[in-house]
PDB file of C-alpha atoms in Angstrom:
ATOM      1  CA  UNK X 107      -2.508   8.773 -12.509  1.00  0.00           C
ATOM      2  CA  UNK X 108      -3.040   4.874 -12.208  1.00  0.00           C
ATOM      3  CA  UNK X 109      -0.091   4.553 -10.032  1.00  0.00           C
ATOM      4  CA  UNK X 110      -0.445   7.859  -8.088  1.00  0.00           C
ATOM      5  CA  UNK X 111      -4.088   6.557  -6.599  1.00  0.00           C
ATOM      6  CA  UNK X 112      -3.766   2.877  -6.345  1.00  0.00           C
ATOM      7  CA  UNK X 113       0.249   2.379  -5.322  1.00  0.00           C
ATOM      8  CA  UNK X 114       1.870   5.883  -4.370  1.00  0.00           C
ATOM      9  CA  UNK X 115       3.981   3.923  -2.108  1.00  0.00           C
ATOM     10  CA  UNK X 116       6.093   2.819  -5.063  1.00  0.00           C
ATOM     11  CA  UNK X 117       6.754   6.557  -5.723  1.00  0.00           C
ATOM     12  CA  UNK X 118       6.638   8.843  -3.027  1.00  0.00           C
ATOM     13  CA  UNK X 119       9.203   9.425  -0.262  1.00  0.00           C
ATOM     14  CA  UNK X 120       8.233   8.092   3.296  1.00  0.00           C
ATOM     15  CA  UNK X 121       7.958  12.470   4.693  1.00  0.00           C
ATOM     16  CA  UNK X 122       6.168  12.992   1.794  1.00  0.00           C
ATOM     17  CA  UNK X 123       3.168  10.498   2.648  1.00  0.00           C
ATOM     18  CA  UNK X 124       3.657  11.298   5.773  1.00  0.00           C
ATOM     19  CA  UNK X 125       2.842  14.984   5.792  1.00  0.00           C
ATOM     20  CA  UNK X 126       0.515  14.250   3.161  1.00  0.00           C
ATOM     21  CA  UNK X 127      -1.216  11.912   5.073  1.00  0.00           C
ATOM     22  CA  UNK X 128      -1.517  13.432   8.697  1.00  0.00           C
ATOM     23  CA  UNK X 129      -2.430  16.559   7.117  1.00  0.00           C
ATOM     24  CA  UNK X 130      -5.562  14.759   4.832  1.00  0.00           C
ATOM     25  CA  UNK X 131      -6.244  13.002   8.508  1.00  0.00           C
ATOM     26  CA  UNK X 132      -6.793  16.443  10.093  1.00  0.00           C
ATOM     27  CA  UNK X 133      -8.768  18.094   7.459  1.00  0.00           C
ATOM     28  CA  UNK X 134     -10.791  15.069   6.641  1.00  0.00           C
ATOM     29  CA  UNK X 135     -11.526  15.188  10.644  1.00  0.00           C
ATOM     30  CA  UNK X 136     -12.691  19.102  10.390  1.00  0.00           C
ATOM     31  CA  UNK X 137     -14.938  17.813   7.868  1.00  0.00           C
ATOM     32  CA  UNK X 138     -16.926  14.782   9.669  1.00  0.00           C
ATOM     33  CA  UNK X 139     -17.479  16.704  12.169  1.00  0.00           C
ATOM     34  CA  UNK X 140     -19.016  19.644   9.801  1.00  0.00           C
ATOM     35  CA  UNK X 141     -21.360  16.272   8.157  1.00  0.00           C
ATOM     36  CA  UNK X 142     -21.945  15.021  11.310  1.00  0.00           C
ATOM     37  CA  UNK X 143     -19.956  12.098  10.531  1.00  0.00           C
ATOM     38  CA  UNK X 144     -18.413   9.145  12.976  1.00  0.00           C
ATOM     39  CA  UNK X 145     -15.434   6.844  11.924  1.00  0.00           C
ATOM     40  CA  UNK X 146     -16.460   4.555  14.693  1.00  0.00           C
ATOM     41  CA  UNK X 147     -14.209   1.291  13.315  1.00  0.00           C
ATOM     42  CA  UNK X 148     -11.356   1.043  10.968  1.00  0.00           C
ATOM     43  CA  UNK X 149     -13.949   0.438   7.962  1.00  0.00           C
ATOM     44  CA  UNK X 150     -16.545   2.131   8.935  1.00  0.00           C
ATOM     45  CA  UNK X 151     -18.266   5.618   9.066  1.00  0.00           C
ATOM     46  CA  UNK X 152     -21.791   6.591  10.186  1.00  0.00           C
ATOM     47  CA  UNK X 153     -24.070   9.865  10.630  1.00  0.00           C
ATOM     48  CA  UNK X 154     -24.804  11.206  13.938  1.00  0.00           C
ATOM     49  CA  UNK X 155     -27.325  14.155  14.812  1.00  0.00           C
ATOM     50  CA  UNK X 156     -24.280  16.194  16.609  1.00  0.00           C
ATOM     51  CA  UNK X 157     -20.737  15.391  16.348  1.00  0.00           C
ATOM     52  CA  UNK X 158     -18.200  16.983  19.010  1.00  0.00           C
ATOM     53  CA  UNK X 159     -15.660  18.375  17.268  1.00  0.00           C
ATOM     54  CA  UNK X 160     -13.174  16.535  19.042  1.00  0.00           C
ATOM     55  CA  UNK X 161     -14.762  13.217  18.324  1.00  0.00           C
ATOM     56  CA  UNK X 162     -13.922  12.670  14.594  1.00  0.00           C
ATOM     57  CA  UNK X 163     -10.536  13.659  15.174  1.00  0.00           C
ATOM     58  CA  UNK X 164     -10.649  11.015  18.467  1.00  0.00           C
ATOM     59  CA  UNK X 165     -12.048   8.459  16.027  1.00  0.00           C
ATOM     60  CA  UNK X 166      -9.450   8.801  13.002  1.00  0.00           C
ATOM     61  CA  UNK X 167      -6.826   8.681  16.060  1.00  0.00           C
ATOM     62  CA  UNK X 168      -8.427   5.312  17.289  1.00  0.00           C
ATOM     63  CA  UNK X 169      -8.395   3.726  13.865  1.00  0.00           C
ATOM     64  CA  UNK X 170      -4.942   4.850  12.724  1.00  0.00           C
ATOM     65  CA  UNK X 171      -3.145   3.586  15.701  1.00  0.00           C
ATOM     66  CA  UNK X 172      -5.449   0.582  15.945  1.00  0.00           C
ATOM     67  CA  UNK X 173      -4.745  -0.388  12.579  1.00  0.00           C
ATOM     68  CA  UNK X 174      -1.032   0.746  12.671  1.00  0.00           C
ATOM     69  CA  UNK X 175       0.069  -1.276  15.854  1.00  0.00           C
ATOM     70  CA  UNK X 176      -1.760  -4.358  14.509  1.00  0.00           C
ATOM     71  CA  UNK X 177      -0.054  -4.442  11.014  1.00  0.00           C
ATOM     72  CA  UNK X 178       3.166  -3.161  12.275  1.00  0.00           C
ATOM     73  CA  UNK X 179       3.499  -6.409  14.271  1.00  0.00           C
ATOM     74  CA  UNK X 180       2.262  -8.654  11.526  1.00  0.00           C
ATOM     75  CA  UNK X 181       4.987  -6.696   9.326  1.00  0.00           C
ATOM     76  CA  UNK X 182       7.946  -7.434  11.675  1.00  0.00           C
ATOM     77  CA  UNK X 183       6.849 -10.740  11.802  1.00  0.00           C
ATOM     78  CA  UNK X 184       7.304 -11.357   7.801  1.00  0.00           C
ATOM     79  CA  UNK X 185      10.473  -8.379   7.900  1.00  0.00           C
ATOM     80  CA  UNK X 186      12.081  -7.270  10.425  1.00  0.00           C
ATOM     81  CA  UNK X 187      13.243  -5.234   8.041  1.00  0.00           C
ATOM     82  CA  UNK X 188       9.482  -3.271   8.464  1.00  0.00           C
ATOM     83  CA  UNK X 189       9.643  -0.185   9.061  1.00  0.00           C
ATOM     84  CA  UNK X 190       7.347   1.811  11.593  1.00  0.00           C
ATOM     85  CA  UNK X 191       6.932   5.026   9.113  1.00  0.00           C
ATOM     86  CA  UNK X 192       6.020   2.687   6.407  1.00  0.00           C
ATOM     87  CA  UNK X 193       3.582   0.906   8.080  1.00  0.00           C
ATOM     88  CA  UNK X 194       1.938   4.315   9.633  1.00  0.00           C
ATOM     89  CA  UNK X 195       1.855   6.139   6.013  1.00  0.00           C
ATOM     90  CA  UNK X 196       0.351   2.823   4.413  1.00  0.00           C
ATOM     91  CA  UNK X 197      -2.642   3.374   7.067  1.00  0.00           C
ATOM     92  CA  UNK X 198      -2.788   6.913   6.850  1.00  0.00           C
ATOM     93  CA  UNK X 199      -2.929   7.361   2.925  1.00  0.00           C
ATOM     94  CA  UNK X 200      -5.261   3.933   2.404  1.00  0.00           C
ATOM     95  CA  UNK X 201      -7.992   5.835   4.782  1.00  0.00           C
ATOM     96  CA  UNK X 202      -8.219   8.546   2.968  1.00  0.00           C
ATOM     97  CA  UNK X 203     -10.889   7.214   0.351  1.00  0.00           C
ATOM     98  CA  UNK X 204     -13.306   6.424   3.307  1.00  0.00           C
ATOM     99  CA  UNK X 205     -13.255  10.109   4.477  1.00  0.00           C
ATOM    100  CA  UNK X 206     -14.870  11.189   1.826  1.00  0.00           C
ATOM    101  CA  UNK X 207     -18.070   9.218   2.389  1.00  0.00           C
ATOM    102  CA  UNK X 208     -19.599  12.016   5.308  1.00  0.00           C
ATOM    103  CA  UNK X 209     -19.650  14.369   2.268  1.00  0.00           C
ATOM    104  CA  UNK X 210     -22.334  12.957   1.638  1.00  0.00           C
ATOM    105  CA  UNK X 211     -24.089  14.603   4.627  1.00  0.00           C
ATOM    106  CA  UNK X 212     -23.273  18.264   3.537  1.00  0.00           C
ATOM    107  CA  UNK X 213     -26.431  19.754   4.688  1.00  0.00           C
ATOM    108  CA  UNK X 214     -28.125  16.551   6.319  1.00  0.00           C
ATOM    109  CA  UNK X 215     -28.536  15.294   3.004  1.00  0.00           C
ATOM    110  CA  UNK X 216     -28.177  11.842   3.740  1.00  0.00           C
ATOM    111  CA  UNK X 217     -28.844  11.870   7.454  1.00  0.00           C
ATOM    112  CA  UNK X 218     -32.532  12.574   6.179  1.00  0.00           C
ATOM    113  CA  UNK X 219     -32.942  10.222   3.544  1.00  0.00           C
ATOM    114  CA  UNK X 220     -32.119   7.424   6.507  1.00  0.00           C
ATOM    115  CA  UNK X 221     -34.269   8.793   9.027  1.00  0.00           C
ATOM    116  CA  UNK X 222     -37.139   8.865   6.782  1.00  0.00           C
ATOM    117  CA  UNK X 223     -36.257   5.344   6.100  1.00  0.00           C
ATOM    118  CA  UNK X 224     -35.878   4.325   9.519  1.00  0.00           C
ATOM    119  CA  UNK X 225     -39.879   3.608  10.260  1.00  0.00           C
ATOM    120  CA  UNK X 226     -41.504   0.745  12.714  1.00  0.00           C
ATOM    121  CA  UNK X 227     -42.652  -0.662   9.495  1.00  0.00           C
ATOM    122  CA  UNK X 228     -42.125  -1.330   6.350  1.00  0.00           C
ATOM    123  CA  UNK X 229     -46.082  -0.165   5.414  1.00  0.00           C
ATOM    124  CA  UNK X 230     -44.784   3.147   6.497  1.00  0.00           C
ATOM    125  CA  UNK X 231     -41.729   3.895   4.567  1.00  0.00           C
ATOM    126  CA  UNK X 232     -41.748   6.790   1.487  1.00  0.00           C
ATOM    127  CA  UNK X 233     -38.914   7.357  -1.024  1.00  0.00           C
ATOM    128  CA  UNK X 234     -38.338  10.115  -2.834  1.00  0.00           C
ATOM    129  CA  UNK X 235     -37.005   8.565  -6.744  1.00  0.00           C
ATOM    130  CA  UNK X 236     -34.498  11.198  -5.940  1.00  0.00           C
ATOM    131  CA  UNK X 237     -33.114   9.758  -2.444  1.00  0.00           C
ATOM    132  CA  UNK X 238     -33.767   7.013  -3.831  1.00  0.00           C
ATOM    133  CA  UNK X 239     -30.916   8.196  -6.271  1.00  0.00           C
ATOM    134  CA  UNK X 240     -28.987   9.061  -4.113  1.00  0.00           C
ATOM    135  CA  UNK X 241     -29.000   6.837  -1.885  1.00  0.00           C
ATOM    136  CA  UNK X 242     -27.887   4.262  -5.033  1.00  0.00           C
ATOM    137  CA  UNK X 243     -24.934   6.460  -5.485  1.00  0.00           C
ATOM    138  CA  UNK X 244     -24.084   7.025  -2.001  1.00  0.00           C
ATOM    139  CA  UNK X 245     -23.943   3.105  -2.144  1.00  0.00           C
ATOM    140  CA  UNK X 246     -21.860   2.798  -5.187  1.00  0.00           C
ATOM    141  CA  UNK X 247     -19.773   5.192  -3.750  1.00  0.00           C
ATOM    142  CA  UNK X 248     -18.948   3.478  -0.658  1.00  0.00           C
ATOM    143  CA  UNK X 249     -18.159   0.118  -2.125  1.00  0.00           C
ATOM    144  CA  UNK X 250     -15.856   1.841  -4.662  1.00  0.00           C
ATOM    145  CA  UNK X 251     -14.240   3.962  -1.239  1.00  0.00           C
ATOM    146  CA  UNK X 252     -14.066   0.425   0.720  1.00  0.00           C
ATOM    147  CA  UNK X 253     -12.369  -1.586  -2.460  1.00  0.00           C
ATOM    148  CA  UNK X 254      -9.995   1.269  -2.719  1.00  0.00           C
ATOM    149  CA  UNK X 255      -9.015   1.113   0.410  1.00  0.00           C
ATOM    150  CA  UNK X 256      -8.286  -2.439   0.268  1.00  0.00           C
ATOM    151  CA  UNK X 257      -6.300  -1.623  -2.468  1.00  0.00           C
ATOM    152  CA  UNK X 258      -4.415   0.844  -1.073  1.00  0.00           C
ATOM    153  CA  UNK X 259      -3.891  -1.016   2.304  1.00  0.00           C
ATOM    154  CA  UNK X 260      -2.628  -4.537   0.625  1.00  0.00           C
ATOM    155  CA  UNK X 261      -0.168  -2.291  -1.461  1.00  0.00           C
ATOM    156  CA  UNK X 262       0.839  -0.074   0.904  1.00  0.00           C
ATOM    157  CA  UNK X 263       1.634  -2.555   3.470  1.00  0.00           C
ATOM    158  CA  UNK X 264       3.087  -5.523   0.748  1.00  0.00           C
ATOM    159  CA  UNK X 265       6.078  -2.686   0.011  1.00  0.00           C
ATOM    160  CA  UNK X 266       6.430  -2.276   4.025  1.00  0.00           C
ATOM    161  CA  UNK X 267       6.616  -5.468   4.470  1.00  0.00           C
ATOM    162  CA  UNK X 268       7.723  -6.981   0.960  1.00  0.00           C
ATOM    163  CA  UNK X 269       5.146  -9.622   1.759  1.00  0.00           C
ATOM    164  CA  UNK X 270       4.994 -11.912  -1.058  1.00  0.00           C
ATOM    165  CA  UNK X 271       3.322 -15.270   0.025  1.00  0.00           C
ATOM    166  CA  UNK X 272      -0.696 -16.743  -0.073  1.00  0.00           C
ATOM    167  CA  UNK X 273       0.229 -16.850   3.455  1.00  0.00           C
ATOM    168  CA  UNK X 274       1.332 -13.066   4.282  1.00  0.00           C
ATOM    169  CA  UNK X 275      -2.271 -12.190   2.244  1.00  0.00           C
ATOM    170  CA  UNK X 276      -4.263 -14.761   4.584  1.00  0.00           C
ATOM    171  CA  UNK X 277      -2.967 -13.228   7.670  1.00  0.00           C
ATOM    172  CA  UNK X 278      -3.213  -9.826   6.044  1.00  0.00           C
ATOM    173  CA  UNK X 279      -6.995  -9.939   5.670  1.00  0.00           C
ATOM    174  CA  UNK X 280      -7.217 -11.571   9.323  1.00  0.00           C
ATOM    175  CA  UNK X 281      -5.202  -8.778  11.079  1.00  0.00           C
ATOM    176  CA  UNK X 282      -7.659  -5.991   9.296  1.00  0.00           C
ATOM    177  CA  UNK X 283     -10.709  -8.072  10.503  1.00  0.00           C
ATOM    178  CA  UNK X 284      -9.604  -8.307  14.184  1.00  0.00           C
ATOM    179  CA  UNK X 285      -7.900  -4.590  13.880  1.00  0.00           C
ATOM    180  CA  UNK X 286     -12.044  -3.789  13.096  1.00  0.00           C
ATOM    181  CA  UNK X 287     -12.624  -5.895  16.227  1.00  0.00           C
ATOM    182  CA  UNK X 288     -10.553  -4.420  18.271  1.00  0.00           C
ATOM    183  CA  UNK X 289     -11.371  -0.230  16.894  1.00  0.00           C
ATOM    184  CA  UNK X 290     -14.671  -1.199  17.546  1.00  0.00           C
ATOM    185  CA  UNK X 291     -14.843  -2.629  20.654  1.00  0.00           C
ATOM    186  CA  UNK X 292     -12.162   0.568  21.951  1.00  0.00           C
ATOM    187  CA  UNK X 293     -14.366   2.922  20.510  1.00  0.00           C
ATOM    188  CA  UNK X 294     -17.284   1.090  22.629  1.00  0.00           C
ATOM    189  CA  UNK X 295     -15.481   1.647  26.198  1.00  0.00           C
ATOM    190  CA  UNK X 296     -14.781   5.444  25.645  1.00  0.00           C
TER     191      UNK X 296
ATOM    192  CA  UNK O 145      23.376   0.868 -32.570  1.00  0.00           C
ATOM    193  CA  UNK O 146      21.597  -1.012 -29.861  1.00  0.00           C
ATOM    194  CA  UNK O 147      23.408  -2.317 -26.843  1.00  0.00           C
ATOM    195  CA  UNK O 148      23.844  -6.083 -27.463  1.00  0.00           C
ATOM    196  CA  UNK O 149      23.205  -8.488 -24.339  1.00  0.00           C
ATOM    197  CA  UNK O 150      25.209 -10.960 -23.160  1.00  0.00           C
ATOM    198  CA  UNK O 151      22.729 -14.312 -22.941  1.00  0.00           C
ATOM    199  CA  UNK O 152      22.812 -16.273 -20.014  1.00  0.00           C
ATOM    200  CA  UNK O 153      20.338 -18.934 -20.485  1.00  0.00           C
ATOM    201  CA  UNK O 154      20.150 -21.274 -22.943  1.00  0.00           C
ATOM    202  CA  UNK O 155      17.628 -20.329 -25.607  1.00  0.00           C
ATOM    203  CA  UNK O 156      16.577 -24.091 -25.646  1.00  0.00           C
ATOM    204  CA  UNK O 157      16.688 -25.225 -21.935  1.00  0.00           C
ATOM    205  CA  UNK O 158      16.606 -22.353 -20.218  1.00  0.00           C
ATOM    206  CA  UNK O 159      19.951 -23.968 -18.647  1.00  0.00           C
ATOM    207  CA  UNK O 160      22.891 -21.802 -17.263  1.00  0.00           C
ATOM    208  CA  UNK O 161      25.559 -21.222 -20.234  1.00  0.00           C
ATOM    209  CA  UNK O 162      28.963 -21.481 -20.025  1.00  0.00           C
ATOM    210  CA  UNK O 163      31.911 -19.543 -21.691  1.00  0.00           C
ATOM    211  CA  UNK O 164      33.706 -22.483 -23.977  1.00  0.00           C
ATOM    212  CA  UNK O 165      35.831 -19.550 -25.898  1.00  0.00           C
ATOM    213  CA  UNK O 166      37.422 -16.647 -25.295  1.00  0.00           C
ATOM    214  CA  UNK O 167      38.907 -14.326 -28.028  1.00  0.00           C
ATOM    215  CA  UNK O 168      41.782 -11.405 -28.058  1.00  0.00           C
ATOM    216  CA  UNK O 169      40.469  -8.296 -30.154  1.00  0.00           C
ATOM    217  CA  UNK O 170      44.223  -7.575 -30.629  1.00  0.00           C
ATOM    218  CA  UNK O 171      46.482 -10.636 -32.108  1.00  0.00           C
ATOM    219  CA  UNK O 172      42.913 -13.150 -32.279  1.00  0.00           C
ATOM    220  CA  UNK O 173      43.825 -15.536 -29.739  1.00  0.00           C
ATOM    221  CA  UNK O 174      41.422 -17.591 -28.952  1.00  0.00           C
ATOM    222  CA  UNK O 175      40.703 -19.696 -25.906  1.00  0.00           C
ATOM    223  CA  UNK O 176      38.813 -22.683 -25.883  1.00  0.00           C
ATOM    224  CA  UNK O 177      37.116 -24.702 -22.168  1.00  0.00           C
ATOM    225  CA  UNK O 178      34.167 -24.791 -19.994  1.00  0.00           C
ATOM    226  CA  UNK O 179      34.299 -21.950 -17.759  1.00  0.00           C
ATOM    227  CA  UNK O 180      31.177 -21.084 -16.130  1.00  0.00           C
ATOM    228  CA  UNK O 181      29.503 -17.692 -16.110  1.00  0.00           C
ATOM    229  CA  UNK O 182      30.281 -15.437 -12.911  1.00  0.00           C
ATOM    230  CA  UNK O 183      27.025 -14.997 -10.066  1.00  0.00           C
ATOM    231  CA  UNK O 184      27.065 -11.243 -11.504  1.00  0.00           C
ATOM    232  CA  UNK O 185      27.164 -11.746 -14.962  1.00  0.00           C
ATOM    233  CA  UNK O 186      23.915 -14.357 -14.863  1.00  0.00           C
ATOM    234  CA  UNK O 187      21.623 -12.010 -13.529  1.00  0.00           C
ATOM    235  CA  UNK O 188      19.643 -10.268 -16.083  1.00  0.00           C
ATOM    236  CA  UNK O 189      20.314  -6.733 -17.644  1.00  0.00           C
ATOM    237  CA  UNK O 190      18.412  -4.573 -14.600  1.00  0.00           C
ATOM    238  CA  UNK O 191      19.286  -6.506 -12.250  1.00  0.00           C
ATOM    239  CA  UNK O 192      22.893  -5.879 -13.403  1.00  0.00           C
ATOM    240  CA  UNK O 193      22.253  -1.981 -13.450  1.00  0.00           C
ATOM    241  CA  UNK O 194      20.964  -2.338  -9.864  1.00  0.00           C
ATOM    242  CA  UNK O 195      23.798  -3.909  -8.311  1.00  0.00           C
ATOM    243  CA  UNK O 196      26.116  -1.003 -10.378  1.00  0.00           C
ATOM    244  CA  UNK O 197      24.134   2.342  -9.417  1.00  0.00           C
ATOM    245  CA  UNK O 198      24.018   0.696  -5.121  1.00  0.00           C
ATOM    246  CA  UNK O 199      28.042   0.287  -6.359  1.00  0.00           C
ATOM    247  CA  UNK O 200      27.837   3.819  -7.556  1.00  0.00           C
ATOM    248  CA  UNK O 201      25.738   5.272  -4.486  1.00  0.00           C
ATOM    249  CA  UNK O 202      28.258   3.691  -1.587  1.00  0.00           C
ATOM    250  CA  UNK O 203      25.546   1.857  -0.416  1.00  0.00           C
ATOM    251  CA  UNK O 204      23.052   4.952   0.370  1.00  0.00           C
ATOM    252  CA  UNK O 205      19.466   3.112  -0.470  1.00  0.00           C
ATOM    253  CA  UNK O 206      17.735   6.234   0.258  1.00  0.00           C
ATOM    254  CA  UNK O 207      20.279   8.257  -2.327  1.00  0.00           C
ATOM    255  CA  UNK O 208      19.069   5.214  -4.862  1.00  0.00           C
ATOM    256  CA  UNK O 209      15.469   5.889  -4.169  1.00  0.00           C
ATOM    257  CA  UNK O 210      16.097   9.631  -4.861  1.00  0.00           C
ATOM    258  CA  UNK O 211      18.095   8.868  -8.170  1.00  0.00           C
ATOM    259  CA  UNK O 212      15.913   6.360  -9.583  1.00  0.00           C
ATOM    260  CA  UNK O 213      12.351   7.995  -8.587  1.00  0.00           C
ATOM    261  CA  UNK O 214      11.374   5.708  -6.666  1.00  0.00           C
ATOM    262  CA  UNK O 215      10.718   5.220  -2.510  1.00  0.00           C
ATOM    263  CA  UNK O 216      13.249   3.672  -0.172  1.00  0.00           C
ATOM    264  CA  UNK O 217      10.937   0.352   0.721  1.00  0.00           C
ATOM    265  CA  UNK O 218      10.225   0.019  -2.693  1.00  0.00           C
ATOM    266  CA  UNK O 219      14.426  -0.463  -3.298  1.00  0.00           C
ATOM    267  CA  UNK O 220      14.929  -1.959  -0.199  1.00  0.00           C
ATOM    268  CA  UNK O 221      12.701  -4.805  -1.375  1.00  0.00           C
ATOM    269  CA  UNK O 222      14.826  -4.762  -4.829  1.00  0.00           C
ATOM    270  CA  UNK O 223      17.335  -5.145  -3.031  1.00  0.00           C
ATOM    271  CA  UNK O 224      16.156  -7.665  -0.456  1.00  0.00           C
ATOM    272  CA  UNK O 225      15.090 -10.044  -3.465  1.00  0.00           C
ATOM    273  CA  UNK O 226      17.854  -9.542  -5.309  1.00  0.00           C
ATOM    274  CA  UNK O 227      20.666 -10.764  -2.329  1.00  0.00           C
ATOM    275  CA  UNK O 228      18.471 -13.760  -2.214  1.00  0.00           C
ATOM    276  CA  UNK O 229      18.070 -14.343  -6.231  1.00  0.00           C
ATOM    277  CA  UNK O 230      22.486 -14.223  -5.797  1.00  0.00           C
ATOM    278  CA  UNK O 231      22.379 -16.255  -2.724  1.00  0.00           C
ATOM    279  CA  UNK O 232      20.040 -19.316  -5.272  1.00  0.00           C
ATOM    280  CA  UNK O 233      22.677 -18.738  -7.857  1.00  0.00           C
ATOM    281  CA  UNK O 234      26.141 -19.733  -5.283  1.00  0.00           C
ATOM    282  CA  UNK O 235      24.667 -22.537  -4.034  1.00  0.00           C
ATOM    283  CA  UNK O 236      23.596 -23.810  -7.210  1.00  0.00           C
TER     284      UNK O 236
END
C-alpha cells in the first residue's frame, strides 16, 4: 500500500500510469470547475468567484507541459536513456495530491471563510470556531498534499532518469522552482 | 535444505576471494592453484539471477519487467547499475 501511494512508478507499466494520470487529470479539472478552483502554478491552487469550464483544463495543461519539459531536459542531461513517457507519467501522477485541494470548496465553504478574513483591518476580523478548525484542517492537508507531491515527483524522476547524486537532487529542486516561475508567468500572459 | 551460497568476498577483509582448490566429485582428483573468480561469479546471487533472467528473456527488458512484476524503467536502471558494476570489476 505504501508503495502504491508513494512510489507507483516502480511497479506499474507506463501505459497504466499514463491512462490513470490522464483520466485523473480530467476528473480533477472537472472537480475544480465545480468547486471554483484554479491551478495557477505548478504547486498552486487558488479559489475564484466563477470559473469557466475550460479554465482548470488549461491550467493543468500549462502546469503539466511546463513541468514535463523542464524535467525531461534535466532527465536527458543526467541520463540519455530517459524516456519522455516516464517523465510525463511522473508529472501526471505527482500532481494528483494537489487536485484534492479544491474539494475543500464544495458549496463555496472555503471561499466564504476566505472572504470573511479578507478584511481591511484586523479589528474587523470575525472568525467562528468551526471555520477556524476547517481552515486549520485545510492548512494541514495542504501541507501534506504538497509533501506528497514532492515525494511522488522525486521518486518518479529518480526512476525515470536513474538519478543518484546530491548534485542531481539540487538540480531537480532548482528545476521545480524554475518550472513554478515559468508556469506563473505563462498563466499571467494568458 | 537451503541452497548454499558461494562466498565471493573475504569475511575478514572483504577482499575478492580466489579459487585455490577444485575437486572432482567422481574420481576425487584435487587441483590446486590460484584462480581469480570470473567476473560474473563475483556478483551477488540477486545480480546473477538478474543477468540470467536477462539472458533467458533474449534481452527483452519489457518481457523481464512483465515477468518480475516491476516497471520497465526500474528494470532498465537495474541493468545500467549492473553494467557499471561489472565494468568496475573488469577493470580491477
